[in-house]
Coordinates of C-alpha atoms in Angstrom, one line a residue:
Chain F
X1 CA 146.0 -87.5 35.1
X2 CA 143.1 -87.0 32.8
X3 CA 143.2 -83.7 30.8
X4 CA 140.3 -82.4 28.8
X5 CA 140.8 -79.8 26.1
X6 CA 138.3 -77.8 24.2
X7 CA 139.5 -75.9 21.1
X8 CA 138.8 -73.2 20.1
X9 CA 138.1 -71.2 23.3
X10 CA 135.7 -69.0 21.3
X11 CA 133.8 -69.3 18.1
X12 CA 131.5 -67.0 16.2
X13 CA 129.3 -68.2 13.3
X14 CA 126.4 -66.7 11.3
X15 CA 122.9 -67.8 12.1
X16 CA 121.7 -70.8 10.2
X17 CA 125.1 -72.5 9.8
X18 CA 125.8 -76.0 11.1
X19 CA 128.8 -76.1 13.4
X20 CA 131.0 -78.6 15.3
X21 CA 132.5 -78.2 18.8
X22 CA 135.5 -80.3 19.8
X23 CA 136.5 -82.0 23.0
X24 CA 139.6 -84.1 23.4
X25 CA 140.8 -86.2 26.4
X26 CA 144.0 -87.9 27.2
X27 CA 142.9 -91.1 29.0
X28 CA 140.5 -93.3 27.0
X29 CA 139.5 -95.2 30.2
X30 CA 136.3 -93.3 30.6
X31 CA 132.8 -94.4 31.7
X32 CA 130.9 -91.6 29.9
X33 CA 131.2 -88.2 28.5
X34 CA 128.7 -85.3 29.1
X35 CA 128.1 -82.1 27.2
X36 CA 126.7 -79.1 29.0
X37 CA 125.8 -75.5 28.1
X38 CA 126.3 -72.6 30.4
X39 CA 124.6 -69.2 30.0
X40 CA 126.3 -66.1 31.5
X41 CA 125.7 -66.0 35.3
X42 CA 124.0 -69.4 35.3
X43 CA 124.7 -72.9 36.1
X44 CA 125.4 -75.7 33.7
X45 CA 122.6 -77.4 31.8
X46 CA 123.1 -81.0 30.7
X47 CA 122.7 -81.5 27.0
X48 CA 123.8 -85.0 26.2
X49 CA 125.4 -87.9 27.9
X50 CA 127.2 -90.6 25.9
X51 CA 128.1 -93.9 27.6
X52 CA 131.5 -95.4 26.7
X53 CA 129.8 -98.2 24.8
X54 CA 127.9 -95.7 22.6
X55 CA 129.1 -93.9 19.5
X56 CA 126.6 -91.0 19.5
X57 CA 123.6 -89.4 21.1
X58 CA 121.1 -87.1 19.6
X59 CA 118.7 -84.6 21.0
X60 CA 116.8 -82.3 18.6
X61 CA 119.4 -80.3 16.6
X62 CA 122.2 -81.6 18.7
X63 CA 124.3 -84.6 18.0
X64 CA 127.3 -85.7 20.1
X65 CA 129.7 -88.4 19.0
X66 CA 132.4 -90.3 20.9
X67 CA 135.6 -91.9 19.7
X68 CA 137.3 -93.4 22.8
X69 CA 140.2 -94.8 20.9
X70 CA 141.2 -91.4 19.6
X71 CA 140.2 -89.5 22.7
X72 CA 137.7 -87.2 21.0
X73 CA 134.1 -86.1 21.1
X74 CA 132.3 -83.7 18.9
X75 CA 129.1 -81.8 19.5
X76 CA 127.3 -81.0 16.2
X77 CA 124.7 -78.2 16.2
X78 CA 122.5 -78.0 13.2
X79 CA 120.9 -74.8 11.8
X80 CA 122.3 -72.6 14.6
X81 CA 120.1 -70.0 16.2
X82 CA 120.9 -66.9 18.3
X83 CA 119.6 -68.8 21.3
X84 CA 122.4 -71.3 21.0
X85 CA 124.9 -68.6 22.1
X86 CA 126.4 -69.9 25.3
X87 CA 129.6 -71.6 26.6
X88 CA 129.6 -75.3 25.9
X89 CA 131.6 -77.6 28.2
X90 CA 132.4 -81.3 28.0
X91 CA 133.2 -83.5 31.0
X92 CA 134.6 -87.1 31.1
X93 CA 133.7 -89.5 33.9
X94 CA 136.3 -92.2 34.8
X95 CA 133.7 -94.4 36.6
X96 CA 133.9 -92.6 39.9
X97 CA 132.6 -89.3 41.0
X98 CA 135.6 -87.3 40.0
X99 CA 134.6 -85.9 36.6
X100 CA 137.2 -83.9 34.6
X101 CA 135.8 -80.8 32.9
X102 CA 137.1 -78.9 29.9
X103 CA 137.3 -75.1 30.1
X104 CA 134.6 -74.7 27.4
X105 CA 134.1 -73.1 24.0
X106 CA 132.2 -69.8 24.1
X107 CA 129.9 -69.8 21.1
X108 CA 128.3 -66.7 19.6
X109 CA 125.7 -67.0 16.9
X110 CA 125.5 -63.8 14.8
X111 CA 122.0 -62.9 13.6
Chain M
X1 CA 110.4 -76.9 38.5
X2 CA 112.9 -75.7 41.1
X3 CA 115.6 -78.4 40.5
X4 CA 118.7 -77.4 42.4
X5 CA 118.5 -74.3 44.5
X6 CA 121.5 -72.5 46.0
X7 CA 121.7 -69.7 48.5
X8 CA 123.0 -67.1 48.7
X9 CA 123.6 -65.9 45.1
X10 CA 126.3 -63.5 46.1
X11 CA 128.5 -63.1 49.1
X12 CA 131.5 -60.9 50.2
X13 CA 133.6 -62.1 53.1
X14 CA 136.6 -60.8 54.8
X15 CA 139.6 -63.0 55.3
X16 CA 139.1 -65.3 58.3
X17 CA 135.3 -65.1 58.3
X18 CA 133.2 -68.2 58.0
X19 CA 130.0 -69.0 56.1
X20 CA 127.8 -71.8 54.9
X21 CA 126.6 -72.2 51.4
X22 CA 123.2 -74.0 51.2
X23 CA 122.0 -76.3 48.5
X24 CA 118.7 -78.2 48.1
X25 CA 117.3 -80.4 45.3
X26 CA 113.7 -81.5 44.8
X27 CA 114.3 -84.2 42.3
X28 CA 114.7 -87.1 44.8
X29 CA 118.3 -87.5 43.7
X30 CA 120.7 -89.7 45.7
X31 CA 124.0 -88.0 44.8
X32 CA 125.1 -84.4 45.4
X33 CA 128.2 -82.4 44.6
X34 CA 130.0 -79.1 45.3
X35 CA 132.2 -77.7 42.5
X36 CA 134.1 -74.4 42.2
X37 CA 134.6 -72.7 38.9
X38 CA 137.6 -70.4 38.3
X39 CA 138.6 -68.7 35.0
X40 CA 140.8 -70.9 32.9
X41 CA 140.6 -73.9 35.2
X42 CA 137.3 -75.6 34.5
X43 CA 135.1 -76.9 37.2
X44 CA 136.8 -78.7 40.1
X45 CA 135.1 -81.1 42.5
X46 CA 135.4 -80.0 46.2
X47 CA 133.3 -82.7 48.0
X48 CA 130.5 -85.0 47.1
X49 CA 127.9 -87.2 48.7
X50 CA 127.2 -90.3 46.7
X51 CA 124.2 -91.2 48.9
X52 CA 122.5 -89.9 52.0
X53 CA 124.7 -90.4 55.0
X54 CA 128.0 -90.4 53.1
X55 CA 130.5 -87.7 52.1
X56 CA 133.9 -87.9 50.4
X57 CA 136.6 -85.5 49.3
X58 CA 137.0 -84.4 45.8
X59 CA 139.9 -82.8 44.0
X60 CA 140.2 -79.6 46.1
X61 CA 138.8 -80.2 49.6
X62 CA 141.2 -78.2 51.7
X63 CA 139.6 -75.3 53.6
X64 CA 136.1 -76.7 53.2
X65 CA 133.7 -79.0 55.1
X66 CA 130.3 -80.4 54.0
X67 CA 127.2 -81.8 55.6
X68 CA 124.6 -84.0 53.9
X69 CA 121.7 -82.9 56.2
X70 CA 119.2 -85.2 54.5
X71 CA 118.5 -86.5 51.1
X72 CA 117.5 -83.0 49.8
X73 CA 120.2 -80.8 51.3
X74 CA 123.9 -80.6 51.1
X75 CA 125.8 -77.6 52.6
X76 CA 129.3 -76.4 52.1
X77 CA 131.1 -74.6 54.9
X78 CA 134.1 -72.3 54.8
X79 CA 135.5 -72.1 58.3
X80 CA 138.1 -69.4 57.8
X81 CA 137.8 -67.8 54.4
X82 CA 140.9 -67.0 52.3
X83 CA 141.3 -64.9 49.2
X84 CA 142.2 -68.1 47.3
X85 CA 138.6 -69.2 47.9
X86 CA 137.2 -66.4 45.8
X87 CA 135.3 -68.3 43.1
X88 CA 131.9 -69.3 41.8
X89 CA 130.5 -72.3 43.7
X90 CA 128.1 -74.7 42.1
X91 CA 126.0 -77.4 43.7
X92 CA 124.9 -80.3 41.5
X93 CA 122.9 -83.4 41.9
X94 CA 122.3 -86.6 40.0
X95 CA 119.9 -89.5 40.3
X96 CA 122.7 -91.9 41.1
X97 CA 126.5 -92.1 41.2
X98 CA 128.4 -90.9 38.2
X99 CA 129.4 -94.5 37.5
X100 CA 125.7 -95.4 37.1
X101 CA 124.2 -96.2 33.8
X102 CA 122.6 -92.9 33.0
X103 CA 123.0 -90.2 35.6
X104 CA 123.5 -86.7 34.2
X105 CA 124.4 -83.8 36.5
X106 CA 121.9 -81.1 37.3
X107 CA 123.4 -77.8 38.5
X108 CA 122.2 -74.9 40.5
X109 CA 122.8 -71.3 39.4
X110 CA 125.8 -70.8 41.6
X111 CA 127.1 -68.6 44.5
X112 CA 129.5 -65.9 43.6
X113 CA 131.9 -65.5 46.6
X114 CA 134.5 -62.8 47.0
X115 CA 137.0 -62.9 49.9
X116 CA 138.8 -59.7 50.5

């Protein structure tokens, strides 16, 4: 059974710093990996989707990488801002509808 | 830009009561999903509808039923609510199936359900 782990559960960094969030998964037979952000009391917002054949995806200050062989993905946030404060979740897709989600990293950017 | 709309936002039920959670999307998406989110457990798939006219069980379907009313609407019904169904419920949609080339999920803002 696929397991997705996100460590640490919470992270605080000063504004302006670059940071990396981690996502690890136990079964490398995935179709894609998605990163989401969730603001308190809200739903999830899709940030980036990496196909299994890709190594990375970029959107603005965000860059996500995927290493299937090691079962790892990272989300890099450049020049962090207070508005980046949220919970970040990753999810792996096995090729069917049953995605497996991590429990997220709660990020706080300190002004 | 409505996206995915869920109603109600909050609901309190007594054990044994029934209710239906409504979900509608205006993005012309083919696939729709119901998830529940519980502390420390991540999101878990309850039911999904890969295309209009089809529904399938997810990871935790017991105690729930769904109806894909049309392409836009996908409802979740609790026939006899139990305290274990206290959770936050999210509806999501995607252009195509999750196995498609590029089909990110779009989520509603959730329904916070408490069963006493």
